[in-house]
Amino acid sequence: MQATTLVPRSTDLFDQGLELQAGSALLRFGAARQRSDGRISWSGSGAAAWLDDARGHVWSVGEPDAAAGLVLRAAHELPDRVREFTGPRGTDRLVGRHLAVTDVIEWIFRWTVEEPAVHPAEHRVVTLDESHHDELLAFLNEHSPAHSTGPGSSDVRLWAGIREADGRLVACGAMSSLRDSGAPLMASVATDTRVRGQGLGAALTSWLTRHAVRRDGFCTLWQLADNAPADRLYTRLGYRNEDPCVAARLVTLY
């Protein structure tokens, strides 16, 4: 592991140029957009990391060796506060040489600054409010049990959906936000299993992307690495694929 240096509080580690390198979109759209004097962060040669204290989650970007070193430093310095991490692909294996790691999931952090072409079914998209939260929760539990965010979450700014002619909800999705920066994050897009393949998810995703780009100038999302249909859809919509990541939980220190 490379040696790392804790950045003095008076220094902002995101002024070191790392955020301009390919593969650091999570940093550019995440922590680099909001600079907090109270943020706990670390810097190493070729990597940066910062703590989401509310979740006990360390976010790291850069070269896997250096990023893993920062995750390890964070875990050793703050053993009672660091419970999980996200880093570039391979970080889990490197951290796992020193700490017990579990619940490993490979993700891709994707982003776009362009509005996609209008999908033919976008006219069916409607916004949903608090009065629809119970309906949304039941729908997500049935058709996307592993959804990343749910109705009532403080991070969500908008829910949207598509209904059949009889009023039945057949697709939904949220415009949420990255916790540390407030950057727009599309989340919990789900389609009724009985109508999949009709382009409803694509229409909803296109609509949400356009909404975010017009409001904020860009949109971001997390995609499971092994979700081939989602990969094709997001590529069609213009989402960049530069940031393969891995997330995992820390069990114990050796």
PDB file of C-alpha atoms in Angstrom:
ATOM      1  CA  MET A   1       0.000   0.000   0.000  1.00  0.00           C
ATOM      2  CA  GLN A   2       1.150   3.531  -0.684  1.00  0.00           C
ATOM      3  CA  ALA A   3       1.716   5.795   2.274  1.00  0.00           C
ATOM      4  CA  THR A   4      -0.968   8.393   2.750  1.00  0.00           C
ATOM      5  CA  THR A   5      -1.032  11.794   4.364  1.00  0.00           C
ATOM      6  CA  LEU A   6      -3.940  13.322   6.208  1.00  0.00           C
ATOM      7  CA  VAL A   7      -4.677  16.653   4.562  1.00  0.00           C
ATOM      8  CA  PRO A   8      -4.551  19.630   6.968  1.00  0.00           C
ATOM      9  CA  ARG A   9      -7.959  21.122   7.657  1.00  0.00           C
ATOM     10  CA  SER A  10      -6.918  24.348   5.913  1.00  0.00           C
ATOM     11  CA  THR A  11      -6.173  22.478   2.689  1.00  0.00           C
ATOM     12  CA  ASP A  12      -8.870  21.314   0.297  1.00  0.00           C
ATOM     13  CA  LEU A  13      -7.810  17.991  -1.197  1.00  0.00           C
ATOM     14  CA  PHE A  14     -10.102  18.569  -4.173  1.00  0.00           C
ATOM     15  CA  ASP A  15      -7.889  21.417  -5.443  1.00  0.00           C
ATOM     16  CA  GLN A  16      -5.143  18.972  -6.375  1.00  0.00           C
ATOM     17  CA  GLY A  17      -6.339  18.224  -9.916  1.00  0.00           C
ATOM     18  CA  LEU A  18      -7.589  14.692  -9.265  1.00  0.00           C
ATOM     19  CA  GLU A  19     -11.166  15.739  -9.985  1.00  0.00           C
ATOM     20  CA  LEU A  20     -10.162  16.623 -13.552  1.00  0.00           C
ATOM     21  CA  GLN A  21      -8.872  13.150 -14.398  1.00  0.00           C
ATOM     22  CA  ALA A  22     -10.919  10.560 -16.272  1.00  0.00           C
ATOM     23  CA  GLY A  23     -12.560   8.162 -13.865  1.00  0.00           C
ATOM     24  CA  SER A  24     -13.143  10.694 -11.108  1.00  0.00           C
ATOM     25  CA  ALA A  25     -16.733  11.633 -11.974  1.00  0.00           C
ATOM     26  CA  LEU A  26     -17.889  10.509  -8.525  1.00  0.00           C
ATOM     27  CA  LEU A  27     -15.554  13.105  -7.050  1.00  0.00           C
ATOM     28  CA  ARG A  28     -16.483  15.842  -9.530  1.00  0.00           C
ATOM     29  CA  PHE A  29     -20.236  15.414  -9.105  1.00  0.00           C
ATOM     30  CA  GLY A  30     -20.041  14.357  -5.477  1.00  0.00           C
ATOM     31  CA  ALA A  31     -17.888  15.848  -2.777  1.00  0.00           C
ATOM     32  CA  ALA A  32     -16.046  18.272  -5.066  1.00  0.00           C
ATOM     33  CA  ARG A  33     -19.251  20.226  -5.648  1.00  0.00           C
ATOM     34  CA  GLN A  34     -19.682  21.118  -2.005  1.00  0.00           C
ATOM     35  CA  ARG A  35     -16.707  22.039   0.120  1.00  0.00           C
ATOM     36  CA  SER A  36     -17.356  21.750   3.814  1.00  0.00           C
ATOM     37  CA  ASP A  37     -14.856  22.860   6.443  1.00  0.00           C
ATOM     38  CA  GLY A  38     -16.141  20.078   8.672  1.00  0.00           C
ATOM     39  CA  ARG A  39     -15.757  17.292   6.141  1.00  0.00           C
ATOM     40  CA  ILE A  40     -13.366  14.525   7.170  1.00  0.00           C
ATOM     41  CA  SER A  41     -11.199  13.641   4.196  1.00  0.00           C
ATOM     42  CA  TRP A  42      -7.908  12.055   3.254  1.00  0.00           C
ATOM     43  CA  SER A  43      -5.493  12.388   0.340  1.00  0.00           C
ATOM     44  CA  GLY A  44      -2.812  10.141  -1.095  1.00  0.00           C
ATOM     45  CA  SER A  45      -0.726   9.929  -4.234  1.00  0.00           C
ATOM     46  CA  GLY A  46      -3.371   9.342  -6.910  1.00  0.00           C
ATOM     47  CA  ALA A  47      -6.422   9.067  -4.653  1.00  0.00           C
ATOM     48  CA  ALA A  48      -8.821  11.011  -2.468  1.00  0.00           C
ATOM     49  CA  ALA A  49     -11.373   9.863   0.100  1.00  0.00           C
ATOM     50  CA  TRP A  50     -14.039  11.459   2.253  1.00  0.00           C
ATOM     51  CA  LEU A  51     -16.384  10.325   4.992  1.00  0.00           C
ATOM     52  CA  ASP A  52     -20.180  10.325   4.898  1.00  0.00           C
ATOM     53  CA  ASP A  53     -20.384  10.306   8.675  1.00  0.00           C
ATOM     54  CA  ALA A  54     -24.143   9.721   8.857  1.00  0.00           C
ATOM     55  CA  ARG A  55     -23.762   6.372   7.085  1.00  0.00           C
ATOM     56  CA  GLY A  56     -20.283   5.489   8.285  1.00  0.00           C
ATOM     57  CA  HIS A  57     -19.356   5.281   4.601  1.00  0.00           C
ATOM     58  CA  VAL A  58     -15.970   6.184   3.106  1.00  0.00           C
ATOM     59  CA  TRP A  59     -16.043   7.239  -0.539  1.00  0.00           C
ATOM     60  CA  SER A  60     -12.747   6.926  -2.417  1.00  0.00           C
ATOM     61  CA  VAL A  61     -11.637   7.666  -5.970  1.00  0.00           C
ATOM     62  CA  GLY A  62      -8.385   7.343  -7.902  1.00  0.00           C
ATOM     63  CA  GLU A  63      -5.934   4.463  -8.311  1.00  0.00           C
ATOM     64  CA  PRO A  64      -7.103   1.291  -6.523  1.00  0.00           C
ATOM     65  CA  ASP A  65      -3.878   0.855  -4.499  1.00  0.00           C
ATOM     66  CA  ALA A  66      -3.945   4.414  -3.222  1.00  0.00           C
ATOM     67  CA  ALA A  67      -7.726   4.402  -2.673  1.00  0.00           C
ATOM     68  CA  ALA A  68      -7.510   1.182  -0.654  1.00  0.00           C
ATOM     69  CA  GLY A  69      -4.779   2.749   1.455  1.00  0.00           C
ATOM     70  CA  LEU A  70      -7.062   5.646   2.290  1.00  0.00           C
ATOM     71  CA  VAL A  71      -9.946   3.331   3.202  1.00  0.00           C
ATOM     72  CA  LEU A  72      -7.622   1.421   5.523  1.00  0.00           C
ATOM     73  CA  ARG A  73      -6.357   4.624   7.088  1.00  0.00           C
ATOM     74  CA  ALA A  74      -9.905   5.826   7.672  1.00  0.00           C
ATOM     75  CA  ALA A  75     -10.893   2.501   9.250  1.00  0.00           C
ATOM     76  CA  HIS A  76      -7.878   2.507  11.575  1.00  0.00           C
ATOM     77  CA  GLU A  77      -8.273   6.162  12.578  1.00  0.00           C
ATOM     78  CA  LEU A  78     -12.049   6.001  13.035  1.00  0.00           C
ATOM     79  CA  PRO A  79     -12.825   2.341  13.846  1.00  0.00           C
ATOM     80  CA  ASP A  80     -16.139   3.147  15.523  1.00  0.00           C
ATOM     81  CA  ARG A  81     -17.378   5.351  12.665  1.00  0.00           C
ATOM     82  CA  VAL A  82     -16.283   3.630   9.451  1.00  0.00           C
ATOM     83  CA  ARG A  83     -18.506   0.674   8.536  1.00  0.00           C
ATOM     84  CA  GLU A  84     -18.507   0.525   4.725  1.00  0.00           C
ATOM     85  CA  PHE A  85     -16.813   1.979   1.666  1.00  0.00           C
ATOM     86  CA  THR A  86     -17.028   2.606  -2.064  1.00  0.00           C
ATOM     87  CA  GLY A  87     -13.928   2.719  -4.223  1.00  0.00           C
ATOM     88  CA  PRO A  88     -12.580   2.000  -7.693  1.00  0.00           C
ATOM     89  CA  ARG A  89     -12.885  -1.609  -8.888  1.00  0.00           C
ATOM     90  CA  GLY A  90     -10.363  -3.791  -7.089  1.00  0.00           C
ATOM     91  CA  THR A  91     -10.389  -1.798  -3.843  1.00  0.00           C
ATOM     92  CA  ASP A  92     -12.307  -4.571  -2.072  1.00  0.00           C
ATOM     93  CA  ARG A  93      -9.588  -7.147  -2.776  1.00  0.00           C
ATOM     94  CA  LEU A  94      -6.833  -4.827  -1.577  1.00  0.00           C
ATOM     95  CA  VAL A  95      -8.690  -3.796   1.575  1.00  0.00           C
ATOM     96  CA  GLY A  96      -9.568  -7.466   2.134  1.00  0.00           C
ATOM     97  CA  ARG A  97      -5.888  -8.287   2.665  1.00  0.00           C
ATOM     98  CA  HIS A  98      -6.060  -6.363   5.938  1.00  0.00           C
ATOM     99  CA  LEU A  99      -9.732  -6.171   6.966  1.00  0.00           C
ATOM    100  CA  ALA A 100     -12.644  -8.569   6.802  1.00  0.00           C
ATOM    101  CA  VAL A 101     -14.861  -7.450   3.898  1.00  0.00           C
ATOM    102  CA  THR A 102     -18.407  -8.594   3.117  1.00  0.00           C
ATOM    103  CA  ASP A 103     -21.454  -7.727   0.966  1.00  0.00           C
ATOM    104  CA  VAL A 104     -19.324  -6.819  -2.063  1.00  0.00           C
ATOM    105  CA  ILE A 105     -21.293  -5.255  -4.942  1.00  0.00           C
ATOM    106  CA  GLU A 106     -19.826  -3.963  -8.202  1.00  0.00           C
ATOM    107  CA  TRP A 107     -21.359  -0.744  -9.535  1.00  0.00           C
ATOM    108  CA  ILE A 108     -20.826   1.821 -12.251  1.00  0.00           C
ATOM    109  CA  PHE A 109     -21.282   5.505 -11.502  1.00  0.00           C
ATOM    110  CA  ARG A 110     -22.669   7.074 -14.710  1.00  0.00           C
ATOM    111  CA  TRP A 111     -23.443  10.635 -15.738  1.00  0.00           C
ATOM    112  CA  THR A 112     -24.581  12.819 -18.607  1.00  0.00           C
ATOM    113  CA  VAL A 113     -24.798  16.531 -19.366  1.00  0.00           C
ATOM    114  CA  GLU A 114     -26.931  16.046 -22.492  1.00  0.00           C
ATOM    115  CA  GLU A 115     -30.692  15.745 -22.891  1.00  0.00           C
ATOM    116  CA  PRO A 116     -31.605  12.421 -24.546  1.00  0.00           C
ATOM    117  CA  ALA A 117     -33.869  12.149 -27.570  1.00  0.00           C
ATOM    118  CA  VAL A 118     -37.547  12.281 -26.616  1.00  0.00           C
ATOM    119  CA  HIS A 119     -38.988   8.799 -26.146  1.00  0.00           C
ATOM    120  CA  PRO A 120     -42.379   8.205 -27.859  1.00  0.00           C
ATOM    121  CA  ALA A 121     -44.001   7.213 -24.551  1.00  0.00           C
ATOM    122  CA  GLU A 122     -42.734  10.161 -22.489  1.00  0.00           C
ATOM    123  CA  HIS A 123     -46.111  11.889 -22.769  1.00  0.00           C
ATOM    124  CA  ARG A 124     -47.448   9.218 -20.403  1.00  0.00           C
ATOM    125  CA  VAL A 125     -45.149  10.247 -17.551  1.00  0.00           C
ATOM    126  CA  VAL A 126     -46.834  12.012 -14.628  1.00  0.00           C
ATOM    127  CA  THR A 127     -45.428  13.386 -11.382  1.00  0.00           C
ATOM    128  CA  LEU A 128     -46.473  11.770  -8.103  1.00  0.00           C
ATOM    129  CA  ASP A 129     -46.778  13.440  -4.695  1.00  0.00           C
ATOM    130  CA  GLU A 130     -47.022  12.438  -1.040  1.00  0.00           C
ATOM    131  CA  SER A 131     -50.543  11.136  -1.499  1.00  0.00           C
ATOM    132  CA  HIS A 132     -49.075   8.371  -3.709  1.00  0.00           C
ATOM    133  CA  HIS A 133     -46.368   7.216  -1.267  1.00  0.00           C
ATOM    134  CA  ASP A 134     -48.201   4.102  -0.070  1.00  0.00           C
ATOM    135  CA  GLU A 135     -48.923   3.117  -3.669  1.00  0.00           C
ATOM    136  CA  LEU A 136     -45.296   3.685  -4.646  1.00  0.00           C
ATOM    137  CA  LEU A 137     -43.958   1.652  -1.744  1.00  0.00           C
ATOM    138  CA  ALA A 138     -46.246  -1.287  -2.516  1.00  0.00           C
ATOM    139  CA  PHE A 139     -45.273  -1.126  -6.198  1.00  0.00           C
ATOM    140  CA  LEU A 140     -41.532  -1.044  -5.450  1.00  0.00           C
ATOM    141  CA  ASN A 141     -41.773  -3.862  -2.923  1.00  0.00           C
ATOM    142  CA  GLU A 142     -43.470  -6.041  -5.540  1.00  0.00           C
ATOM    143  CA  HIS A 143     -41.492  -5.172  -8.651  1.00  0.00           C
ATOM    144  CA  SER A 144     -38.111  -3.952  -7.329  1.00  0.00           C
ATOM    145  CA  PRO A 145     -37.590  -5.193  -3.753  1.00  0.00           C
ATOM    146  CA  ALA A 146     -33.943  -4.040  -3.733  1.00  0.00           C
ATOM    147  CA  HIS A 147     -34.816  -0.436  -4.673  1.00  0.00           C
ATOM    148  CA  SER A 148     -32.217   2.073  -3.542  1.00  0.00           C
ATOM    149  CA  THR A 149     -34.556   4.726  -2.145  1.00  0.00           C
ATOM    150  CA  GLY A 150     -38.171   4.785  -1.082  1.00  0.00           C
ATOM    151  CA  PRO A 151     -41.120   7.166  -0.730  1.00  0.00           C
ATOM    152  CA  GLY A 152     -40.597   9.685   2.045  1.00  0.00           C
ATOM    153  CA  SER A 153     -36.796   9.706   1.760  1.00  0.00           C
ATOM    154  CA  SER A 154     -35.393  13.163   2.480  1.00  0.00           C
ATOM    155  CA  ASP A 155     -32.998  12.806  -0.467  1.00  0.00           C
ATOM    156  CA  VAL A 156     -35.821  12.577  -3.041  1.00  0.00           C
ATOM    157  CA  ARG A 157     -36.982  15.747  -4.776  1.00  0.00           C
ATOM    158  CA  LEU A 158     -39.409  14.163  -7.254  1.00  0.00           C
ATOM    159  CA  TRP A 159     -41.284  10.922  -7.991  1.00  0.00           C
ATOM    160  CA  ALA A 160     -42.627  10.199 -11.460  1.00  0.00           C
ATOM    161  CA  GLY A 161     -44.650   7.334 -12.880  1.00  0.00           C
ATOM    162  CA  ILE A 162     -46.594   5.875 -15.791  1.00  0.00           C
ATOM    163  CA  ARG A 163     -50.135   4.522 -15.474  1.00  0.00           C
ATOM    164  CA  GLU A 164     -52.292   2.284 -17.620  1.00  0.00           C
ATOM    165  CA  ALA A 165     -55.627   3.583 -18.920  1.00  0.00           C
ATOM    166  CA  ASP A 166     -57.347   2.075 -15.878  1.00  0.00           C
ATOM    167  CA  GLY A 167     -55.088   4.076 -13.528  1.00  0.00           C
ATOM    168  CA  ARG A 168     -52.866   1.160 -12.509  1.00  0.00           C
ATOM    169  CA  LEU A 169     -49.251   2.204 -11.868  1.00  0.00           C
ATOM    170  CA  VAL A 170     -46.917   0.306 -14.203  1.00  0.00           C
ATOM    171  CA  ALA A 171     -43.617   2.205 -13.851  1.00  0.00           C
ATOM    172  CA  CYS A 172     -42.023   4.619 -11.413  1.00  0.00           C
ATOM    173  CA  GLY A 173     -38.751   6.342 -10.651  1.00  0.00           C
ATOM    174  CA  ALA A 174     -37.250   9.014  -8.419  1.00  0.00           C
ATOM    175  CA  MET A 175     -35.015  12.008  -8.851  1.00  0.00           C
ATOM    176  CA  SER A 176     -32.949  11.807  -5.700  1.00  0.00           C
ATOM    177  CA  SER A 177     -29.600  13.401  -4.824  1.00  0.00           C
ATOM    178  CA  LEU A 178     -26.077  12.462  -3.849  1.00  0.00           C
ATOM    179  CA  ARG A 179     -25.948  12.832  -0.089  1.00  0.00           C
ATOM    180  CA  ASP A 180     -22.736  14.842   0.183  1.00  0.00           C
ATOM    181  CA  SER A 181     -23.341  17.327  -2.640  1.00  0.00           C
ATOM    182  CA  GLY A 182     -27.036  17.399  -3.547  1.00  0.00           C
ATOM    183  CA  ALA A 183     -26.196  16.500  -7.168  1.00  0.00           C
ATOM    184  CA  PRO A 184     -29.178  14.954  -9.029  1.00  0.00           C
ATOM    185  CA  LEU A 185     -29.237  11.169  -8.830  1.00  0.00           C
ATOM    186  CA  MET A 186     -31.804   9.042 -10.675  1.00  0.00           C
ATOM    187  CA  ALA A 187     -32.902   6.151  -8.463  1.00  0.00           C
ATOM    188  CA  SER A 188     -35.445   3.357  -7.902  1.00  0.00           C
ATOM    189  CA  VAL A 189     -36.620   3.085 -11.506  1.00  0.00           C
ATOM    190  CA  ALA A 190     -38.958   0.074 -11.694  1.00  0.00           C
ATOM    191  CA  THR A 191     -41.410  -1.412 -14.195  1.00  0.00           C
ATOM    192  CA  ASP A 192     -44.304  -3.794 -13.610  1.00  0.00           C
ATOM    193  CA  THR A 193     -43.012  -7.264 -14.469  1.00  0.00           C
ATOM    194  CA  ARG A 194     -46.109  -7.892 -16.605  1.00  0.00           C
ATOM    195  CA  VAL A 195     -45.395  -5.038 -19.034  1.00  0.00           C
ATOM    196  CA  ARG A 196     -41.625  -5.152 -19.303  1.00  0.00           C
ATOM    197  CA  GLY A 197     -40.265  -4.929 -22.815  1.00  0.00           C
ATOM    198  CA  GLN A 198     -42.698  -2.188 -23.871  1.00  0.00           C
ATOM    199  CA  GLY A 199     -40.234   0.685 -23.373  1.00  0.00           C
ATOM    200  CA  LEU A 200     -41.926   2.164 -20.297  1.00  0.00           C
ATOM    201  CA  GLY A 201     -38.739   2.113 -18.235  1.00  0.00           C
ATOM    202  CA  ALA A 202     -36.880   3.770 -21.099  1.00  0.00           C
ATOM    203  CA  ALA A 203     -39.541   6.475 -21.366  1.00  0.00           C
ATOM    204  CA  LEU A 204     -39.452   7.173 -17.643  1.00  0.00           C
ATOM    205  CA  THR A 205     -35.653   7.197 -17.534  1.00  0.00           C
ATOM    206  CA  SER A 206     -35.495   9.558 -20.504  1.00  0.00           C
ATOM    207  CA  TRP A 207     -38.018  11.904 -18.864  1.00  0.00           C
ATOM    208  CA  LEU A 208     -36.162  11.966 -15.529  1.00  0.00           C
ATOM    209  CA  THR A 209     -32.831  12.555 -17.261  1.00  0.00           C
ATOM    210  CA  ARG A 210     -34.237  15.499 -19.207  1.00  0.00           C
ATOM    211  CA  HIS A 211     -35.777  16.938 -16.036  1.00  0.00           C
ATOM    212  CA  ALA A 212     -32.402  16.862 -14.224  1.00  0.00           C
ATOM    213  CA  VAL A 213     -30.349  18.195 -17.147  1.00  0.00           C
ATOM    214  CA  ARG A 214     -32.722  21.133 -17.609  1.00  0.00           C
ATOM    215  CA  ARG A 215     -32.758  21.893 -13.883  1.00  0.00           C
ATOM    216  CA  ASP A 216     -29.135  21.188 -12.900  1.00  0.00           C
ATOM    217  CA  GLY A 217     -27.185  20.818 -16.130  1.00  0.00           C
ATOM    218  CA  PHE A 218     -26.445  17.116 -15.601  1.00  0.00           C
ATOM    219  CA  CYS A 219     -27.779  13.852 -14.170  1.00  0.00           C
ATOM    220  CA  THR A 220     -26.071  10.935 -12.421  1.00  0.00           C
ATOM    221  CA  LEU A 221     -27.028   7.364 -11.539  1.00  0.00           C
ATOM    222  CA  TRP A 222     -25.693   4.104 -10.105  1.00  0.00           C
ATOM    223  CA  GLN A 223     -25.909   0.984 -12.260  1.00  0.00           C
ATOM    224  CA  LEU A 224     -25.251  -2.575 -11.137  1.00  0.00           C
ATOM    225  CA  ALA A 225     -22.282  -3.779 -13.169  1.00  0.00           C
ATOM    226  CA  ASP A 226     -23.967  -7.024 -14.252  1.00  0.00           C
ATOM    227  CA  ASN A 227     -27.230  -5.398 -15.424  1.00  0.00           C
ATOM    228  CA  ALA A 228     -26.811  -5.706 -19.192  1.00  0.00           C
ATOM    229  CA  PRO A 229     -30.255  -4.304 -20.168  1.00  0.00           C
ATOM    230  CA  ALA A 230     -29.692  -1.219 -18.006  1.00  0.00           C
ATOM    231  CA  ASP A 231     -26.206  -0.817 -19.472  1.00  0.00           C
ATOM    232  CA  ARG A 232     -27.607  -0.746 -23.005  1.00  0.00           C
ATOM    233  CA  LEU A 233     -30.376   1.692 -22.043  1.00  0.00           C
ATOM    234  CA  TYR A 234     -28.123   4.162 -20.246  1.00  0.00           C
ATOM    235  CA  THR A 235     -25.595   4.039 -23.069  1.00  0.00           C
ATOM    236  CA  ARG A 236     -28.401   4.846 -25.536  1.00  0.00           C
ATOM    237  CA  LEU A 237     -29.422   7.787 -23.367  1.00  0.00           C
ATOM    238  CA  GLY A 238     -25.895   9.191 -23.458  1.00  0.00           C
ATOM    239  CA  TYR A 239     -24.685   8.295 -19.953  1.00  0.00           C
ATOM    240  CA  ARG A 240     -20.901   8.101 -19.708  1.00  0.00           C
ATOM    241  CA  ASN A 241     -19.339   4.891 -18.397  1.00  0.00           C
ATOM    242  CA  GLU A 242     -16.012   5.848 -16.833  1.00  0.00           C
ATOM    243  CA  ASP A 243     -16.277   4.932 -13.169  1.00  0.00           C
ATOM    244  CA  PRO A 244     -16.454   1.198 -12.363  1.00  0.00           C
ATOM    245  CA  CYS A 245     -16.758   1.027  -8.565  1.00  0.00           C
ATOM    246  CA  VAL A 246     -17.123  -1.522  -5.833  1.00  0.00           C
ATOM    247  CA  ALA A 247     -18.964  -1.160  -2.523  1.00  0.00           C
ATOM    248  CA  ALA A 248     -18.502  -3.349   0.542  1.00  0.00           C
ATOM    249  CA  ARG A 249     -18.968  -3.510   4.296  1.00  0.00           C
ATOM    250  CA  LEU A 250     -16.160  -3.829   6.835  1.00  0.00           C
ATOM    251  CA  VAL A 251     -16.580  -6.546   9.433  1.00  0.00           C
ATOM    252  CA  THR A 252     -13.647  -6.384  11.885  1.00  0.00           C
ATOM    253  CA  LEU A 253     -10.072  -5.182  12.093  1.00  0.00           C
ATOM    254  CA  TYR A 254      -7.433  -7.906  12.118  1.00  0.00           C
TER     255      TYR A 254
END
